Amino acid sequence: MSSRFLVAAASVLGLSLAAMPAAPAKAEEGMWTFDNFPIQTVNDLYGTRIDQAWLDKVRGAAVRINGCSASLVSGQGLVLTNHHCVISCVNDLSDAQNDYVKNGWMPATREEERQCPGQTAEILTDIVDVTDRVLAAGEGLEGAAFVQARGAVQQAIQTENCNNDPKLTCQVISFYRGGRYALYKFRKYDDVRLAFAPEFQAAFFGGDPDNFNFPRYALDAGFLRLYENGRPVSTPNHLTWNANAPTEGEPVFVAGNPGSTSRLLTVSQLERLRDQTMPINLIQSSELRGRLQQYSFTSEEAGRISVDPIFGLENSFKVFYGQEQTLTDAAFMATKREQEAELRARVAADPALAQRIGDPWGDLTRIEAQAADLFLPYRQLEASAGQRSALYGFARTIVRASKERAKPVAERRAGYSDADLATLGRRLATVAPIETDLEQIYLTFWLSKTREYLTVDNADVQRLLGRESPEALASRLVEGTRLADPARRAELLAMTPEQLAASGDPLIEFVLRNDDVAQAVRASWEATVSGPTARAAEKVAQARFAAFGDNQYPDATFSLRLSYGQVKGWTYRGTEVPAFTYMGGLYERATGSQPFLLAEQFAAREADVNKQTVYDFVSTNDIIGGNSGSPVINARGEVIGAAFDGNIHSLGGAFGYDGELNRTVTVSTAAITEALRNVYRQPRLLEELGVE
């Protein structure tokens, strides 16, 4: 459910992935870019009349927010997304006296809408192919030099096109594992305010047992609003709100930002994912969840502030479990080997192509063997350093920015231009609550796991801990730092490395003491793994294009995509699962105990609710994590729901698509309208949405 829905396959859960083809997408499969959407295929399949103007309108109404997707639904900057995409904002606006997570956020007037700390919203305006320029930058280079050259040219393209304008975001995105590159240019909004959020229990009714399942009875919806210069943004290009439920078999489209898929990985890459990465992800997410749950029982306030972190970890654990089950399924891996063998045979049958690309599969096998040796130090000291600690993140960001700023501009790493540093300063100035108890849990967990995995006698571990225990060190760092104060962060960001060393901040000093080693580990990873992998993956992509043509969709990269499908249930082992649930089913499913406890206002106003209203529905759209909050749109370009989950079979999303079983789960605009009208009594929002 959630933006952490980084979904993978789970054949143990009933996926029939053995039928997945090596090349062109089957009907309803694919997360397509807007500049390569199969318009004619869709129109032929459904009898629709989708055209470029339709695509342009949908693209201009789609919104990317932090970790999630959303859409404009009024001319006054009103944005529809999922509740679980705004719960961190709801939590930030809450305190011990006002628990808006529990009670909902329902301002009576627009003037009472409050800014979500750190939230941004981006709307895609331009897509420009930059493949030739990016590929040329790496010619003749290997390893870290290759990575740095590619990073430098991408940074240059971004700077040239956004010209340091804080209202714009420019991002060069890799597609097809390096086969194509495109510049995505966005209009950016930094003032994003919370306009409405229901009670948490209404949004997440059924809790973890219902997560990745259907039927569902969840009002997983929330509204944000875009502001600029203190006023709501005028957004004439928005989706029209349709308060009617869809019908069985109706064509529907999902426009959003799927986070990450691994459908184009080679067998050797999948094997290391199975043997090394997934087991550690499972172990660590499970143990950290236990620590947070234990903490949540210590007080009512502890329970409040740990709701979102626990929810995220529970969601991640279920996803990782699905990933591991698939990657350990012999039939699934056999199919992947067959597909890879077919592609390699096609390359071998074309001598010119074979000479041009060589043997990238063999290269990747060797790279993965080296990656296995480097992975644990890289993960613990660099990639996952600090675990989820915001304070550690601030400290490392400040230290690295200071180091890079001291270099000539031409020698800085990508992401540290003067414009980037200015953006960084604005981000660090964001006021957001820091929960010190959680910070100590995160840092203690990271330090203890690093000591466990790398061993007590490891020199880098000894440098991290000195003579302190993980618990004592985490406590000293969190209690002693002033990085929770945005003003102090701004002061530290302006300092040189020498000034930082003399600042007296224990967390800054801790990062300074260990950062050279962490960056050396990263440099080794780039030289040995990420650089050579990028080079080999490009060649695999060239092989795919040569064998199957350009009519393919790329792996997900948290960039705007459009999927197509139809409203449709499914049948599994003789059991038919209908496409719809109804609001009356909520009351029938309620038991009076968690997680099937009615939200207070739903219970209080049961007599006012039209129980025949479609609540949630499923469709055959191909989505994955990052699609949370995506508008579900009918063929007329009207929004009819917000996607918030997949069914249990869709845990195959990272590795393949099964049209018989994979389903997107959506909260309907019909249910949102009914709740706004008869449960939460929000006439101003209904009027803005054009609902009588």
XYZ file of C-alpha atoms in Angstrom:
692
model
C 0.000 0.000 0.000
C 2.105 3.215 0.347
C 4.876 4.924 -1.462
C 7.107 2.128 -0.215
C 5.167 -0.199 -2.565
C 8.436 -1.173 -4.315
C 6.758 -4.309 -5.431
C 8.235 -7.560 -6.601
C 6.948 -10.940 -7.659
C 5.733 -13.712 -5.408
C 5.021 -16.948 -7.196
C 4.222 -18.517 -3.854
C 1.251 -16.148 -3.819
C -0.124 -17.466 -7.077
C 1.769 -15.589 -9.788
C 2.043 -17.257 -13.166
C 5.161 -15.407 -14.229
C 6.474 -18.294 -16.259
C 4.458 -16.962 -19.177
C 6.272 -13.636 -19.267
C 7.794 -12.926 -22.675
C 11.310 -11.585 -23.104
C 10.110 -8.799 -25.331
C 7.305 -6.690 -26.491
C 4.641 -6.008 -23.893
C 1.379 -7.909 -23.809
C -1.931 -6.047 -23.753
C -2.348 -3.955 -20.575
C 1.267 -4.515 -19.570
C 3.633 -1.622 -19.166
C 4.400 1.664 -17.454
C 4.768 3.775 -20.589
C 6.481 7.124 -20.934
C 4.290 9.910 -22.299
C 6.500 10.330 -25.368
C 6.173 6.653 -26.323
C 2.631 5.735 -25.303
C 0.978 3.146 -27.611
C -2.014 5.289 -28.576
C -3.149 3.175 -31.497
C -2.844 -0.075 -29.555
C -5.076 1.292 -26.811
C -7.664 2.695 -29.177
C -7.802 -0.571 -31.118
C -8.130 -2.583 -27.907
C -10.869 -0.550 -26.243
C -12.462 1.496 -28.998
C -11.342 4.703 -27.286
C -10.255 7.942 -28.943
C -7.111 8.807 -27.045
C -4.964 11.355 -28.885
C -1.975 13.599 -28.231
C -4.151 16.396 -26.851
C -5.595 13.937 -24.302
C -2.097 12.846 -23.309
C -0.908 16.450 -22.964
C -3.837 17.339 -20.713
C -3.272 14.325 -18.448
C 0.470 14.941 -18.302
C -0.091 18.570 -17.311
C -2.471 17.573 -14.507
C -0.238 14.825 -13.070
C 1.762 15.835 -9.993
C 4.846 14.272 -8.436
C 5.164 14.752 -4.675
C 7.683 13.296 -2.238
C 7.685 9.543 -2.842
C 4.176 9.532 -4.300
C 1.969 10.651 -7.145
C -1.017 12.996 -7.268
C -3.186 15.073 -9.610
C -4.675 18.529 -9.966
C -8.453 18.387 -9.548
C -9.497 22.046 -9.471
C -8.513 25.400 -10.920
C -7.306 26.599 -7.513
C -4.357 24.234 -7.081
C -6.266 21.468 -5.272
C -4.378 18.161 -5.464
C -5.748 14.664 -4.888
C -3.461 11.972 -3.501
C -3.513 9.170 -0.928
C -3.816 9.644 2.808
C -0.699 7.552 3.338
C 1.170 9.996 1.087
C 0.318 12.916 3.404
C 0.332 11.171 6.780
C 3.837 12.455 7.560
C 2.502 15.976 7.053
C -0.521 15.234 9.245
C 1.839 13.914 11.894
C 4.084 16.978 11.618
C 1.088 19.271 12.159
C -0.021 17.241 15.172
C 1.204 17.419 18.743
C 0.353 15.831 22.078
C -2.744 18.039 22.374
C -3.961 17.790 18.755
C -3.773 14.344 17.179
C -4.780 14.995 13.587
C -3.633 11.523 12.569
C -6.352 10.037 14.738
C -8.999 12.721 14.265
C -8.316 13.913 10.724
C -7.314 17.303 9.327
C -10.384 19.249 8.246
C -9.846 23.022 8.100
C -13.070 24.998 7.881
C -11.585 27.623 5.562
C -8.833 27.832 2.981
C -6.942 30.235 5.263
C -6.555 27.420 7.810
C -4.731 25.135 5.376
C -1.177 24.713 6.672
C 2.098 24.053 4.912
C 3.496 20.531 4.889
C 7.144 20.761 6.021
C 9.521 19.762 3.244
C 6.790 18.802 0.789
C 7.251 19.771 -2.844
C 5.115 19.288 -5.925
C 6.368 19.004 -9.499
C 4.469 19.072 -12.794
C 6.210 17.780 -15.927
C 6.354 20.372 -18.712
C 8.961 19.078 -21.203
C 10.645 15.842 -22.289
C 13.826 16.141 -24.380
C 15.918 13.225 -25.645
C 19.581 13.668 -24.628
C 20.797 10.119 -25.262
C 23.567 10.931 -27.718
C 25.116 13.589 -25.523
C 25.090 11.446 -22.385
C 26.455 8.346 -24.108
C 29.243 10.372 -25.730
C 30.395 11.635 -22.330
C 31.478 8.183 -21.217
C 33.338 7.146 -24.345
C 36.738 5.634 -23.603
C 36.274 5.802 -19.822
C 35.822 3.077 -17.231
C 34.891 2.716 -13.567
C 34.692 5.814 -11.407
C 35.872 8.079 -14.224
C 32.980 6.837 -16.342
C 30.499 7.528 -13.536
C 31.889 11.004 -12.909
C 31.902 11.959 -16.606
C 28.325 10.819 -17.034
C 27.314 12.650 -13.871
C 29.029 15.827 -15.033
C 27.294 15.944 -18.409
C 23.914 15.231 -16.836
C 24.539 18.019 -14.348
C 25.472 20.350 -17.205
C 22.298 19.525 -19.118
C 20.200 20.149 -16.038
C 21.891 23.460 -15.281
C 21.623 24.686 -18.874
C 17.908 24.002 -19.021
C 16.809 25.189 -15.593
C 19.291 28.078 -15.330
C 19.290 27.961 -11.515
C 15.593 28.885 -11.404
C 14.167 27.710 -8.034
C 10.752 27.325 -9.655
C 12.061 24.627 -11.987
C 13.440 21.131 -11.604
C 15.520 19.574 -14.369
C 16.315 15.879 -14.177
C 18.177 13.707 -16.659
C 16.659 10.246 -16.357
C 18.088 6.949 -17.548
C 15.684 4.571 -19.299
C 16.082 0.946 -20.384
C 18.987 0.553 -17.927
C 21.046 3.131 -19.797
C 19.778 2.560 -23.314
C 18.082 5.973 -23.478
C 18.387 9.268 -21.579
C 15.879 12.096 -21.439
C 15.730 15.493 -19.785
C 12.532 15.897 -17.767
C 11.724 19.510 -16.928
C 9.221 20.288 -14.165
C 7.434 23.320 -12.752
C 8.151 23.111 -9.044
C 6.138 24.335 -6.053
C 7.666 24.515 -2.567
C 4.614 25.782 -0.685
C 2.307 22.775 -0.474
C -0.433 22.872 2.143
C -2.698 20.246 3.634
C -6.313 20.837 2.663
C -7.981 17.683 3.990
C -7.144 14.290 5.486
C -9.634 11.809 6.954
C -9.164 9.885 10.179
C -6.280 7.414 10.004
C -8.611 4.553 10.869
C -10.822 5.412 7.893
C -7.853 5.584 5.527
C -6.202 2.391 6.770
C -9.214 0.329 7.842
C -8.165 -3.321 7.890
C -4.552 -2.469 8.675
C -1.752 -4.827 7.745
C -4.025 -7.900 7.288
C -5.857 -6.137 4.442
C -2.716 -4.580 2.962
C -2.063 -5.962 -0.560
C -5.442 -7.662 -0.422
C -8.940 -7.210 -1.779
C -11.791 -6.644 -0.944
C -10.789 -3.355 0.685
C -12.766 -0.724 2.556
C -10.259 2.099 2.869
C -10.707 5.828 2.314
C -7.040 6.245 1.406
C -7.385 9.786 0.070
C -6.221 13.254 1.010
C -6.058 16.705 -0.519
C -3.158 19.141 -0.794
C -3.083 22.614 -2.286
C -0.333 24.371 -4.234
C 0.544 27.910 -3.139
C 2.865 30.553 -4.513
C 3.559 33.974 -3.000
C 1.114 33.125 -0.250
C -1.799 32.523 -2.626
C -3.324 29.396 -4.160
C -1.908 28.641 -7.601
C -4.188 29.043 -10.600
C -4.312 25.662 -12.358
C -6.680 25.806 -15.336
C -5.296 22.514 -16.674
C -6.765 20.053 -14.214
C -8.707 16.816 -14.269
C -12.477 17.014 -14.031
C -13.907 15.314 -10.949
C -16.369 12.548 -11.779
C -18.354 11.535 -8.696
C -19.814 8.460 -10.383
C -18.354 4.994 -10.023
C -16.895 3.224 -13.080
C -18.524 0.210 -14.659
C -17.241 -3.318 -15.102
C -14.944 -3.522 -18.134
C -14.551 0.260 -18.455
C -11.122 1.355 -19.797
C -9.083 3.219 -17.192
C -5.666 4.862 -17.111
C -3.208 5.475 -14.276
C -0.873 8.477 -14.558
C 1.860 8.499 -11.942
C 5.460 7.936 -10.989
C 6.200 4.233 -10.442
C 9.303 4.003 -8.304
C 11.461 1.089 -9.374
C 11.171 -2.186 -11.244
C 13.754 -4.824 -12.108
C 12.208 -6.438 -15.158
C 15.301 -5.830 -17.286
C 17.915 -7.181 -14.860
C 20.048 -10.094 -15.970
C 19.990 -13.456 -14.209
C 23.262 -12.795 -12.384
C 21.890 -9.521 -11.050
C 18.708 -11.225 -9.852
C 20.723 -13.967 -8.186
C 22.708 -11.543 -6.042
C 19.512 -9.696 -5.236
C 18.086 -13.029 -4.067
C 21.142 -14.271 -2.201
C 22.408 -11.118 -0.534
C 20.302 -7.975 -0.781
C 16.844 -9.367 -0.023
C 17.798 -11.428 3.045
C 19.434 -8.402 4.681
C 16.477 -6.192 3.817
C 14.125 -8.703 5.411
C 16.186 -9.142 8.550
C 16.791 -5.462 9.153
C 13.247 -4.276 8.429
C 11.848 -6.981 10.680
C 14.146 -6.192 13.588
C 13.697 -2.431 13.323
C 9.932 -2.881 13.187
C 10.138 -4.836 16.443
C 12.130 -2.092 18.126
C 9.651 0.567 17.024
C 6.672 -1.511 18.108
C 8.221 -2.025 21.515
C 8.764 1.714 21.809
C 5.203 2.500 20.665
C 3.797 0.715 23.723
C 5.683 2.916 26.186
C 3.252 5.855 26.072
C 0.348 7.330 24.147
C 2.653 9.941 22.617
C 5.136 7.242 21.584
C 2.302 5.423 19.873
C 1.316 8.571 17.987
C 4.728 9.454 16.621
C 5.567 5.874 15.628
C 2.387 5.203 13.599
C 3.843 6.185 10.228
C 7.297 4.585 10.692
C 5.742 1.290 11.774
C 3.272 1.384 8.914
C 6.128 1.893 6.454
C 8.201 -0.930 7.888
C 5.286 -3.359 7.906
C 4.588 -2.514 4.289
C 8.245 -2.899 3.315
C 8.549 -6.226 5.088
C 5.607 -7.672 3.181
C 7.093 -6.440 -0.093
C 10.555 -7.829 0.660
C 8.987 -11.144 1.607
C 7.244 -11.266 -1.766
C 10.481 -10.408 -3.538
C 12.420 -13.127 -1.766
C 9.742 -15.756 -2.416
C 9.825 -15.064 -6.131
C 13.575 -15.031 -6.439
C 13.768 -18.395 -4.678
C 11.134 -19.920 -6.993
C 12.838 -22.319 -9.388
C 10.219 -21.981 -12.129
C 10.441 -18.202 -12.136
C 14.230 -18.190 -12.357
C 14.141 -20.853 -15.057
C 11.909 -18.598 -17.143
C 14.322 -15.704 -16.647
C 17.199 -17.903 -17.827
C 15.227 -18.961 -20.898
C 14.451 -15.355 -21.777
C 18.076 -14.349 -21.371
C 19.237 -17.291 -23.483
C 16.820 -16.285 -26.246
C 18.149 -12.723 -26.312
C 21.763 -13.891 -26.311
C 20.996 -16.299 -29.175
C 19.563 -13.438 -31.220
C 22.731 -11.444 -30.617
C 24.931 -14.384 -31.583
C 22.977 -14.759 -34.829
C 23.923 -11.205 -35.825
C 27.740 -11.081 -36.136
C 27.854 -7.295 -36.498
C 25.746 -6.802 -33.362
C 27.737 -9.398 -31.454
C 30.993 -7.675 -32.337
C 29.594 -4.285 -31.334
C 28.278 -5.208 -27.879
C 30.559 -8.086 -26.894
C 29.380 -10.176 -23.927
C 27.721 -7.822 -21.401
C 26.054 -10.780 -19.649
C 29.435 -12.272 -18.859
C 30.651 -8.858 -17.749
C 27.714 -8.505 -15.362
C 28.318 -11.950 -13.912
C 31.883 -10.930 -13.029
C 30.724 -7.564 -11.673
C 28.127 -9.188 -9.424
C 30.769 -11.478 -7.926
C 32.842 -8.419 -6.995
C 29.751 -6.586 -5.745
C 29.072 -9.402 -3.288
C 32.395 -8.700 -1.562
C 31.890 -4.949 -1.399
C 28.193 -4.878 -0.574
C 28.173 -4.990 3.225
C 30.724 -2.197 3.776
C 29.042 -0.113 1.079
C 25.594 -0.669 2.550
C 26.473 -0.051 6.181
C 28.984 2.770 5.823
C 27.515 4.639 2.867
C 24.261 3.607 1.190
C 22.254 2.999 4.395
C 24.394 4.966 6.834
C 22.385 6.535 9.629
C 19.440 4.264 8.850
C 16.421 6.634 8.901
C 17.895 9.357 11.098
C 17.018 12.850 9.884
C 19.696 14.392 12.102
C 22.413 12.168 10.663
C 21.175 13.037 7.186
C 21.458 16.754 7.954
C 24.996 16.317 9.292
C 26.264 14.304 6.349
C 24.632 16.663 3.858
C 26.270 19.686 5.486
C 29.700 18.062 5.716
C 29.701 16.937 2.092
C 28.390 20.247 0.813
C 31.183 22.028 2.681
C 33.822 19.763 1.191
C 32.503 20.137 -2.346
C 32.085 23.913 -2.083
C 35.762 24.172 -1.258
C 36.647 22.679 -4.672
C 36.713 24.511 -8.013
C 33.295 24.230 -9.633
C 34.610 22.044 -12.452
C 35.959 19.485 -9.968
C 32.851 19.072 -7.849
C 30.776 15.926 -7.884
C 27.437 15.996 -9.688
C 24.751 17.511 -7.507
C 26.952 20.199 -5.934
C 26.736 23.091 -8.348
C 26.072 26.526 -6.888
C 22.406 26.104 -7.846
C 22.284 22.735 -6.116
C 23.818 24.199 -2.983
C 21.258 27.005 -2.997
C 18.469 24.432 -3.273
C 20.058 22.470 -0.474
C 20.052 25.563 1.710
C 16.330 26.031 1.178
C 15.669 22.413 2.015
C 17.707 22.526 5.206
C 15.809 25.652 6.260
C 12.524 23.720 6.311
C 10.974 23.616 9.755
C 9.846 20.113 10.709
C 9.577 18.358 14.070
C 12.389 15.975 14.969
C 11.454 13.101 17.272
C 14.558 12.511 19.354
C 13.387 9.151 20.683
C 13.069 7.816 17.154
C 16.400 9.372 16.212
C 18.117 7.441 18.983
C 16.426 4.201 17.948
C 17.517 4.656 14.330
C 21.129 5.530 15.116
C 21.472 2.797 17.741
C 20.116 0.239 15.311
C 22.423 1.320 12.491
C 25.530 1.345 14.679
C 24.746 -2.025 16.233
C 24.038 -3.648 12.850
C 27.232 -2.190 11.386
C 29.242 -3.635 14.247
C 27.468 -6.975 13.837
C 27.961 -7.233 10.066
C 31.469 -5.812 9.755
C 32.675 -7.231 13.122
C 34.069 -5.606 16.257
C 37.686 -5.736 15.051
C 37.003 -3.971 11.757
C 38.969 -0.710 11.649
C 36.023 1.240 10.245
C 33.748 -0.025 13.012
C 36.315 0.942 15.623
C 36.503 4.409 14.092
C 32.703 4.686 14.227
C 32.272 3.606 17.825
C 35.526 4.431 19.527
C 35.124 3.078 23.055
C 31.386 3.739 23.249
C 28.491 1.341 22.880
C 26.013 1.944 20.033
C 23.413 2.964 22.613
C 25.638 5.438 24.432
C 27.041 6.932 21.243
C 23.594 7.398 19.698
C 22.339 9.050 22.874
C 25.308 11.421 23.051
C 25.028 12.418 19.399
C 21.281 13.062 19.463
C 21.254 14.874 22.772
C 24.275 17.002 21.956
C 23.552 18.156 18.427
C 21.709 21.360 17.545
C 20.852 20.204 14.032
C 17.136 20.091 14.844
C 17.244 23.900 14.635
C 16.940 25.142 11.008
C 18.814 28.343 11.870
C 21.754 26.350 13.176
C 21.713 24.159 10.066
C 21.969 27.292 7.940
C 24.945 28.508 9.959
C 26.730 25.186 9.646
C 26.037 24.927 5.925
C 27.918 28.179 5.361
C 31.065 26.942 7.161
C 34.274 25.547 5.714
C 35.363 22.024 6.716
C 37.814 23.558 9.180
C 35.082 25.658 10.759
C 32.812 22.645 10.963
C 35.528 20.729 12.790
C 35.646 23.505 15.372
C 31.858 23.911 15.626
C 31.494 21.758 18.701
C 28.533 19.857 17.293
C 29.084 16.178 18.150
C 27.148 14.822 15.182
C 29.032 17.037 12.729
C 32.297 15.912 14.304
C 31.188 12.275 14.091
C 30.429 12.554 10.376
C 33.679 14.400 9.682
C 35.646 11.675 11.426
C 34.077 8.931 9.324
C 33.191 10.575 6.029
C 36.481 10.024 4.216
C 36.149 6.283 4.721
C 32.498 6.306 3.641
C 33.338 8.241 0.483
C 36.252 5.922 -0.252
C 33.889 2.949 0.011
C 31.511 4.697 -2.384
C 34.320 5.456 -4.828
C 35.356 1.800 -4.767
C 31.747 0.771 -5.423
C 31.494 3.162 -8.352
C 34.762 1.978 -9.848
C 34.052 -1.718 -9.401
C 30.264 -2.012 -9.560
C 28.073 0.907 -10.619
C 30.319 2.198 -13.406
C 30.952 -1.163 -15.094
C 27.304 -2.145 -14.526
C 26.086 0.971 -16.327
C 28.410 0.251 -19.244
C 27.301 -3.385 -19.542
C 23.610 -2.564 -19.065
C 23.761 -0.142 -21.990
C 24.947 -2.977 -24.207
C 22.140 -5.257 -23.014
C 19.701 -2.468 -23.842
C 21.191 -2.147 -27.323
C 20.701 -5.871 -27.767
C 17.039 -5.592 -26.758
C 16.416 -2.737 -29.170
C 18.107 -4.640 -31.970
C 16.141 -7.818 -31.262
C 12.715 -6.411 -30.428
C 12.599 -2.825 -31.678
C 11.821 0.396 -29.839
C 8.196 -0.423 -29.022
C 8.994 -1.313 -25.418
C 8.399 0.311 -22.077
C 11.368 0.908 -19.748
C 11.796 -0.135 -16.140
C 10.219 2.246 -13.631
C 12.435 5.128 -12.449
C 10.040 7.345 -10.402
C 9.340 9.269 -13.588
C 5.931 10.037 -15.038
C 4.304 7.055 -16.747
C 0.880 6.077 -18.044
C -0.585 2.596 -17.804
C -3.811 1.366 -19.343
C -6.253 -1.321 -18.296
C -9.868 -1.995 -17.474
C -12.034 -2.316 -14.376
C -12.053 -6.042 -13.771
C -11.998 -8.559 -10.941
C -10.146 -11.860 -11.119
C -10.472 -15.562 -10.411
C -7.954 -17.470 -8.319
C -8.190 -21.195 -7.590
C -11.872 -21.189 -8.421
C -12.733 -18.167 -6.285
C -14.094 -15.142 -8.105
C -13.124 -11.771 -6.697
C -15.497 -8.997 -7.853
C -14.210 -5.658 -9.074
C -16.049 -3.510 -6.520
C -16.658 -3.091 -2.826
C -19.441 -0.941 -1.394
C -19.586 1.352 1.600
C -22.111 -0.907 3.302
C -19.450 -3.597 3.362
C -17.356 -1.421 5.668
C -19.942 -1.730 8.403
C -20.337 -5.453 7.829
C -16.564 -5.988 8.042
C -16.171 -3.953 11.244
C -15.593 -6.047 14.387
C -15.154 -3.351 17.009
C -11.484 -4.250 17.440
C -8.329 -3.152 15.618
C -7.602 -3.181 12.773
C -11.299 -3.586 11.882
C -12.521 -0.777 14.103
C -14.752 1.856 12.530
C -13.380 5.388 12.412
C -15.297 7.520 14.897
C -17.045 9.728 12.369
C -17.956 6.822 10.114
C -19.520 5.122 13.137
C -21.327 8.263 14.275
C -22.857 8.975 10.855
C -23.641 5.482 9.633
C -27.310 6.400 9.115
C -26.309 9.186 6.689
C -24.058 7.061 4.475
C -25.331 5.701 1.177
C -24.205 2.122 1.594
C -24.666 1.344 -2.102
C -21.815 3.703 -3.010
C -18.835 1.988 -4.632
C -15.993 2.259 -2.133
C -12.892 0.687 -3.695
C -12.389 -1.051 -7.037
C -9.729 -2.992 -8.918
C -8.405 -2.763 -12.470
C -5.798 -4.463 -14.632
C -3.440 -1.448 -14.715
C 0.264 -2.177 -14.331
C 1.605 -0.115 -11.403
C 4.156 -0.266 -8.596
C 5.424 1.765 -5.624
C 5.488 5.481 -6.301
C 2.148 5.125 -8.081
C 0.444 5.664 -4.733
C -1.894 8.631 -5.139
C -1.941 8.359 -8.933
C -5.177 9.529 -10.543
C -7.226 6.768 -12.104
C -8.753 8.337 -15.204
C -11.512 7.320 -17.598
C -11.342 7.645 -21.369
C -12.885 11.135 -21.189
C -9.951 12.323 -19.075
C -11.979 12.535 -15.844
C -10.591 11.391 -12.512
C -12.574 8.521 -11.006
C -10.258 7.488 -8.181
C -6.820 7.450 -6.581
C -4.725 4.281 -6.793
C -3.456 3.215 -3.379
C -2.441 -0.435 -3.486
C -2.127 -3.631 -5.457
C -3.590 -7.026 -4.693
C -1.431 -9.793 -3.268
C -0.678 -11.160 -6.744
C 0.675 -7.803 -7.872
C 3.686 -8.413 -5.694
C 5.056 -9.579 -9.038
C 5.271 -6.020 -10.262
C 9.010 -5.591 -9.943
C 9.842 -8.598 -12.088
C 6.887 -9.045 -14.415
C 3.212 -8.513 -15.112
C 0.455 -11.138 -14.986
C -2.715 -9.755 -16.552
C -4.852 -12.602 -15.215
C -4.085 -11.854 -11.580
C -2.319 -8.511 -11.089
C -4.699 -5.757 -10.002
C -4.487 -2.093 -9.014
C -6.624 -1.156 -6.001
C -8.288 2.281 -6.118
C -10.427 4.358 -3.789
C -13.270 5.716 -5.904
C -14.171 9.377 -6.277
C -17.718 8.216 -5.579
C -16.658 7.132 -2.076
C -14.551 10.247 -1.508
C -17.524 12.397 -2.503
C -19.867 10.470 -0.203
C -17.454 10.837 2.698
C -16.968 14.571 2.099
C -20.731 15.063 1.934
C -22.191 12.807 4.620
C -19.350 11.801 6.958
C -16.996 14.771 7.190
C -19.370 17.546 6.047
C -16.986 19.434 3.745
C -19.221 21.602 1.513
C -16.403 23.948 0.457
C -14.380 21.079 -1.037
C -17.446 19.625 -2.738
C -18.208 22.999 -4.286
C -14.631 23.356 -5.499
C -14.792 19.890 -7.056
C -17.968 20.876 -8.869
C -20.159 18.416 -6.960
C -23.680 19.485 -6.076
